CSV table of C-alpha atoms in Angstrom, one decimal:
chain,number,residue,atom,x,y,z
A,1,MET,CA,21.4,69.2,249.6
A,2,THR,CA,17.2,70.8,250.4
A,3,THR,CA,14.4,68.6,250.5
A,4,ARG,CA,13.5,69.5,247.2
A,5,ALA,CA,16.7,68.7,245.0
A,6,LEU,CA,15.7,65.3,247.3
A,7,LEU,CA,12.5,65.0,246.2
A,8,LEU,CA,13.4,65.3,242.2
A,9,GLY,CA,16.1,62.8,242.5
A,10,GLY,CA,13.2,60.2,243.9
A,11,ILE,CA,11.3,60.8,241.3
A,12,SER,CA,13.3,61.2,238.4
A,13,ALA,CA,14.7,58.0,239.7
A,14,LEU,CA,11.4,56.7,239.6
A,15,LEU,CA,10.4,57.5,236.2
A,16,LEU,CA,14.3,56.8,234.4
A,17,GLY,CA,13.8,53.2,236.7
A,18,GLY,CA,10.0,52.3,235.2
A,19,THR,CA,11.3,49.9,232.0
A,20,MET,CA,13.7,47.5,234.1
A,21,VAL,CA,11.2,47.6,237.1
A,22,GLY,CA,8.0,46.5,234.7
A,23,CYS,CA,10.1,44.0,233.7
A,24,ALA,CA,10.1,42.5,237.3
A,25,ALA,CA,9.7,38.7,237.6
A,26,ASN,CA,7.2,38.9,240.7
A,27,GLY,CA,6.1,42.1,240.1
A,28,GLY,CA,7.3,43.0,243.2
A,29,GLY,CA,8.6,46.3,242.6
A,30,ILE,CA,5.5,47.5,239.7
A,31,ALA,CA,3.7,47.4,243.6
A,32,SER,CA,6.8,49.8,244.7
A,33,ALA,CA,7.1,52.6,242.1
A,34,SER,CA,2.9,52.6,241.7
A,35,ASP,CA,3.0,52.8,246.3
A,36,ARG,CA,5.7,55.8,245.6
A,37,ASN,CA,4.0,57.6,242.9
A,38,ALA,CA,0.4,57.7,244.2
A,39,ALA,CA,1.5,58.6,247.6
A,40,LEU,CA,3.0,61.3,246.1
A,41,ALA,CA,0.9,62.5,243.6
A,42,THR,CA,-1.6,62.5,247.2
A,43,LYS,CA,0.3,65.0,248.9
A,44,ALA,CA,0.9,67.4,245.8
A,45,ALA,CA,-3.1,67.7,245.3
A,46,ALA,CA,-3.4,68.3,248.8
A,47,GLY,CA,-0.5,71.0,248.4
A,48,THR,CA,-2.4,72.4,245.0
A,49,ALA,CA,-5.8,71.8,246.9
A,50,GLY,CA,-5.0,74.1,249.8
A,51,GLN,CA,-2.9,76.6,248.0
A,52,ALA,CA,-6.4,77.2,245.8
A,53,GLN,CA,-8.7,77.1,248.6
A,54,ALA,CA,-5.6,80.5,250.7
A,55,ALA,CA,-6.6,81.7,246.9
A,56,LEU,CA,-9.6,81.3,247.3
A,57,ALA,CA,-10.7,83.2,250.5
A,58,ARG,CA,-8.2,85.7,248.8
A,59,ASN,CA,-10.9,86.5,245.9
A,60,ASP,CA,-8.7,85.3,242.9
A,61,GLY,CA,-10.7,83.6,241.1
A,62,PRO,CA,-7.6,83.2,238.3
A,63,ILE,CA,-5.4,81.6,240.7
A,64,ALA,CA,-7.6,79.2,242.6
A,65,ILE,CA,-8.7,78.0,239.5
A,66,GLY,CA,-5.3,76.4,237.8
A,67,TYR,CA,-3.9,75.6,241.4
A,68,ALA,CA,-7.8,73.8,241.7
A,69,GLU,CA,-6.5,71.6,238.2
A,70,ARG,CA,-3.7,71.0,239.1
A,71,ALA,CA,-5.6,69.0,242.2
A,72,VAL,CA,-8.2,66.8,240.1
A,73,ALA,CA,-5.4,66.5,237.2
A,74,LEU,CA,-3.4,64.8,240.2
A,75,MET,CA,-6.1,62.9,241.9
A,76,PRO,CA,-9.4,62.8,239.3
A,77,GLN,CA,-11.5,60.8,241.3
A,78,GLN,CA,-11.3,62.8,244.6
A,79,ALA,CA,-14.0,64.3,244.7
A,80,ASP,CA,-13.8,66.9,247.0
A,81,TYR,CA,-11.2,68.7,244.8
A,82,ARG,CA,-13.2,68.3,242.0
A,83,MET,CA,-15.4,70.5,243.9
A,84,LEU,CA,-13.0,72.8,244.4
A,85,LEU,CA,-13.1,73.2,241.1
A,86,GLY,CA,-15.8,73.8,240.4
A,87,GLN,CA,-16.3,76.6,243.5
A,88,SER,CA,-12.8,77.8,241.9
A,89,TYR,CA,-14.9,78.4,238.9
A,90,LEU,CA,-17.1,80.0,240.6
A,91,LYS,CA,-15.4,82.4,241.9
A,92,GLY,CA,-14.0,83.3,238.5
A,93,GLY,CA,-17.2,83.7,236.8
A,94,ARG,CA,-16.7,80.6,234.7
A,95,PHE,CA,-20.0,79.4,234.9
A,96,ALA,CA,-19.8,76.9,232.2
A,97,SER,CA,-16.7,74.6,233.5
A,98,ALA,CA,-18.7,75.4,236.6
A,99,SER,CA,-21.4,72.9,235.7
A,100,HIS,CA,-18.4,70.3,234.2
A,101,ALA,CA,-16.6,70.1,237.9
A,102,PHE,CA,-20.0,70.4,239.8
A,103,ALA,CA,-21.8,67.4,237.7
A,104,ASP,CA,-18.1,65.8,238.0
A,105,ALA,CA,-18.3,66.3,241.9
A,106,LEU,CA,-22.2,64.7,242.4
A,107,GLN,CA,-20.9,61.9,240.0
A,108,LEU,CA,-18.4,61.3,242.8
A,109,SER,CA,-20.5,61.7,245.5
A,110,PRO,CA,-24.2,61.6,244.6
A,111,THR,CA,-25.6,62.5,247.9
A,112,ASN,CA,-23.7,66.3,247.9
A,113,GLY,CA,-26.1,68.4,248.6
A,114,ARG,CA,-24.1,71.7,248.0
A,115,ALA,CA,-22.6,69.6,244.5
A,116,ALA,CA,-26.7,69.6,243.0
A,117,LEU,CA,-27.3,73.4,243.7
A,118,ASN,CA,-23.8,75.0,242.4
A,119,LEU,CA,-24.3,72.4,239.2
A,120,ALA,CA,-28.4,73.8,238.7
A,121,LEU,CA,-27.1,77.3,239.1
A,122,SER,CA,-24.6,77.0,236.8
A,123,GLN,CA,-27.0,75.3,234.6
A,124,ILE,CA,-28.6,79.3,235.4
A,125,ALA,CA,-26.3,81.0,234.8
A,126,THR,CA,-25.4,79.6,231.2
A,127,GLY,CA,-29.2,79.7,230.5
A,128,ASP,CA,-29.5,76.2,230.1
A,129,TRP,CA,-33.0,76.4,232.3
A,130,GLN,CA,-34.1,72.6,231.2
A,131,SER,CA,-31.4,71.4,232.8
A,132,ALA,CA,-30.9,73.2,235.7
A,133,ARG,CA,-34.7,72.6,236.9
A,134,HIS,CA,-34.3,68.6,235.9
A,135,SER,CA,-31.1,69.2,238.3
A,136,LEU,CA,-32.9,71.2,240.9
A,137,GLU,CA,-35.8,68.2,241.1
A,138,ALA,CA,-33.8,65.2,240.4
A,139,ASN,CA,-31.7,66.1,243.9
A,140,ALA,CA,-34.6,67.9,245.6
A,141,ALA,CA,-34.6,65.2,248.5
A,142,ILE,CA,-30.3,66.7,249.0
A,143,ILE,CA,-30.7,70.6,248.6
A,144,PRO,CA,-31.7,72.5,251.9
A,145,ALA,CA,-36.1,74.3,250.4
A,146,VAL,CA,-34.8,77.9,251.2
A,147,ASP,CA,-32.2,77.9,248.5
A,148,ARG,CA,-33.8,74.6,246.3
A,149,GLY,CA,-36.9,77.8,246.4
A,150,LEU,CA,-34.5,80.7,244.7
A,151,ALA,CA,-33.1,78.4,242.6
A,152,LEU,CA,-36.5,76.9,241.0
A,153,SER,CA,-37.7,80.7,240.4
A,154,LEU,CA,-34.2,81.6,239.2
A,155,ALA,CA,-34.5,78.1,236.3
A,156,GLY,CA,-37.8,80.3,235.2
A,157,ASP,CA,-40.3,78.3,237.7
A,158,THR,CA,-41.3,80.8,239.6
A,159,ALA,CA,-44.9,78.8,240.5
A,160,GLY,CA,-42.9,76.5,242.3
A,161,GLY,CA,-40.0,78.1,243.7
A,162,ILE,CA,-43.3,79.9,245.2
A,163,ALA,CA,-44.6,76.6,246.5
A,164,VAL,CA,-41.3,75.1,248.0
A,165,LEU,CA,-40.4,78.6,249.8
A,166,THR,CA,-44.0,78.5,250.3
A,167,GLU,CA,-44.3,75.8,252.6
A,168,ALA,CA,-40.9,76.4,254.3
A,169,ALA,CA,-41.5,79.9,255.2
A,170,ARG,CA,-44.9,78.4,257.8
A,171,SER,CA,-42.4,76.2,259.3
A,172,PRO,CA,-42.2,76.8,262.5
A,173,ALA,CA,-37.5,77.1,261.5
A,174,SER,CA,-39.0,80.2,258.7
A,175,ASN,CA,-36.2,82.6,259.1
A,176,ALA,CA,-35.6,85.6,257.0
A,177,LYS,CA,-33.5,84.0,254.8
A,178,VAL,CA,-36.8,81.8,253.4
A,179,ARG,CA,-38.9,85.0,253.9
A,180,GLN,CA,-36.7,87.5,252.0
A,181,ASN,CA,-35.9,84.4,248.7
A,182,LEU,CA,-39.4,84.5,248.9
A,183,ALA,CA,-39.9,87.8,248.3
A,184,LEU,CA,-37.2,87.5,246.3
A,185,SER,CA,-39.5,84.7,244.0
A,186,PHE,CA,-42.7,86.6,244.5
A,187,ALA,CA,-40.6,89.6,242.8
A,188,LEU,CA,-39.4,87.5,239.6
A,189,ALA,CA,-43.2,86.4,239.1
A,190,GLY,CA,-44.3,90.3,239.0
A,191,ARG,CA,-46.5,89.3,242.0
A,192,TRP,CA,-45.1,92.3,243.5
A,193,GLN,CA,-48.1,92.9,246.0
A,194,GLU,CA,-46.6,90.1,247.4
A,195,ALA,CA,-42.8,90.6,247.1
A,196,ARG,CA,-43.8,93.7,249.6
A,197,VAL,CA,-46.2,92.1,252.3
A,198,VAL,CA,-43.4,89.2,252.6
A,199,ALA,CA,-39.8,91.8,252.5
A,200,ALA,CA,-41.3,94.2,254.9
A,201,ALA,CA,-41.8,91.6,257.7
A,202,ASP,CA,-37.4,91.6,258.4
A,203,MET,CA,-37.2,95.2,256.7
A,204,ALA,CA,-37.6,99.2,257.7
A,205,PRO,CA,-40.7,100.6,256.0
A,206,ALA,CA,-38.4,102.7,255.1
A,207,ASP,CA,-35.7,99.9,253.2
A,208,VAL,CA,-38.7,98.2,251.8
A,209,ASP,CA,-38.9,100.4,248.5
A,210,ALA,CA,-35.1,100.8,247.4
A,211,ARG,CA,-35.1,96.7,248.5
A,212,LEU,CA,-37.3,96.6,245.2
A,213,GLU,CA,-36.4,98.6,243.1
A,214,GLN,CA,-33.4,96.9,243.2
A,215,TRP,CA,-35.3,93.4,242.2
A,216,ALA,CA,-36.8,95.2,239.6
A,217,LEU,CA,-33.7,95.6,238.2
A,218,PHE,CA,-32.5,92.4,238.7
A,219,ALA,CA,-35.8,91.0,237.3
A,220,GLN,CA,-34.4,92.2,233.8
A,221,PRO,CA,-31.2,90.6,233.7
A,222,ALA,CA,-29.5,91.4,229.6
A,223,LYS,CA,-27.4,87.9,230.4
A,224,ALA,CA,-28.2,85.0,231.3
A,225,SER,CA,-25.2,85.1,233.6
A,226,ASP,CA,-26.2,88.1,235.5
A,227,GLN,CA,-29.0,87.4,238.3
A,228,VAL,CA,-26.8,84.5,239.3
A,229,ALA,CA,-23.4,86.2,239.4
A,230,SER,CA,-25.1,89.2,241.6
A,231,LEU,CA,-25.9,87.0,243.8
A,232,LEU,CA,-23.3,85.3,244.3
A,233,GLY,CA,-21.0,88.2,244.0
A,234,VAL,CA,-18.5,87.7,240.8
A,235,ARG,CA,-18.3,89.0,237.5
A,236,ALA,CA,-19.2,86.2,234.2
A,237,VAL,CA,-16.3,86.1,232.2
A,238,ALA,CA,-16.2,84.2,228.2
A,239,ASP,CA,-15.9,80.6,228.8
A,240,ALA,CA,-14.7,77.9,226.7
A,241,GLY,CA,-15.2,74.8,229.3
A,242,GLN,CA,-14.0,73.0,231.4
A,243,PRO,CA,-10.1,71.7,229.5
A,244,VAL,CA,-10.9,68.2,228.1
A,245,ALA,CA,-8.4,66.2,229.9
A,246,LEU,CA,-10.1,66.5,233.6
A,247,ALA,CA,-13.3,65.2,232.8
A,248,LEU,CA,-14.5,62.3,235.1
A,249,ASN,CA,-14.4,60.0,232.0
A,250,ALA,CA,-11.1,60.8,229.9
A,251,PRO,CA,-8.1,58.5,230.1
A,252,ALA,CA,-5.9,59.1,233.3
A,253,PRO,CA,-2.7,60.8,232.1
A,254,GLY,CA,1.0,60.1,234.3
A,255,VAL,CA,1.4,61.6,236.9
A,256,PRO,CA,3.7,65.4,235.8
A,257,GLU,CA,7.5,65.3,237.8
A,258,GLN,CA,6.8,69.1,237.8
A,259,ALA,CA,3.5,68.2,240.2
A,260,LEU,CA,5.2,65.8,242.1
A,261,ALA,CA,7.7,68.2,243.2
A,262,ALA,CA,5.1,70.3,244.9
A,263,ALA,CA,3.8,67.9,247.4
A,264,ASP,CA,7.7,69.2,248.8
A,265,SER,CA,5.6,72.5,249.8
A,266,VAL,CA,2.3,71.4,251.1
A,267,ILE,CA,-0.4,73.6,252.6
A,268,ALA,CA,-2.8,71.5,254.3
A,269,PRO,CA,-6.4,71.7,253.0
A,270,THR,CA,-9.3,73.1,255.0
A,271,GLU,CA,-12.6,72.8,254.3
A,272,THR,CA,-14.1,74.5,251.6
A,273,ALA,CA,-17.0,77.1,252.5
A,274,PRO,CA,-20.1,76.6,250.2
A,275,VAL,CA,-22.3,78.5,248.1
A,276,GLN,CA,-25.2,79.4,249.9
A,277,ILE,CA,-28.2,81.6,247.4
A,278,ALA,CA,-28.8,84.3,249.6
A,279,ALA,CA,-31.2,87.2,248.3
A,280,VAL,CA,-29.7,90.2,246.9
A,281,SER,CA,-28.2,92.8,249.8
A,282,GLY,CA,-28.3,96.2,249.0
């Protein structure tokens, strides 16, 4: 008999024996069944999370979403899986769903700057600039200035974004990314001469005009999602939002047998790269 068949048989036995175990007077059987179920759920979630990460590495957003949703359904209190789900939604261009996933991740892990930044990006992409600015302000201490400044500009607060990036550009740790994000923020504010001067600090003179032409188009999006989608290199799609059953405060569902069976073929999860804001590339 294969390992997979043995695993399925064990799960079936647990499910069929649940009522009888629940009748045990000392409760020992309940703890044993619960521990076994939790261990299987943990293993299955790790496997589906690994498959989601593999799909992200292939730039396959829809496949990543399916696996990440399964991981969250199995382990709803795991912040890392919520982050993975949000990143999968971003890759698939589903910004409304991403905002829900990152909000849940941030609730579970309040010091996660990546969750806070990606939440703001998702809110910008759905046109909810006010919420995005609130997210950026509330989490200013945990979001790097280079990303927070441009995010503020994308959320309509170009003055605030320029102020943050100007201070960062004056720091000894300043780099080309800081300066280019500052230049783009000047462009978004319609301050083209300043955008040209700052952009030229890291570009050949012949390339500056071409970059400013790109930014002129970027500064006039047809839809709320266009700018964030361009920065992240994805295409926005119609999105009804994250499934209600995956909400952080949703009642915990029973662990489905098929999901637990997936633990038989675990792909160990690896750390996913954070989504960072960068100036539009040529």
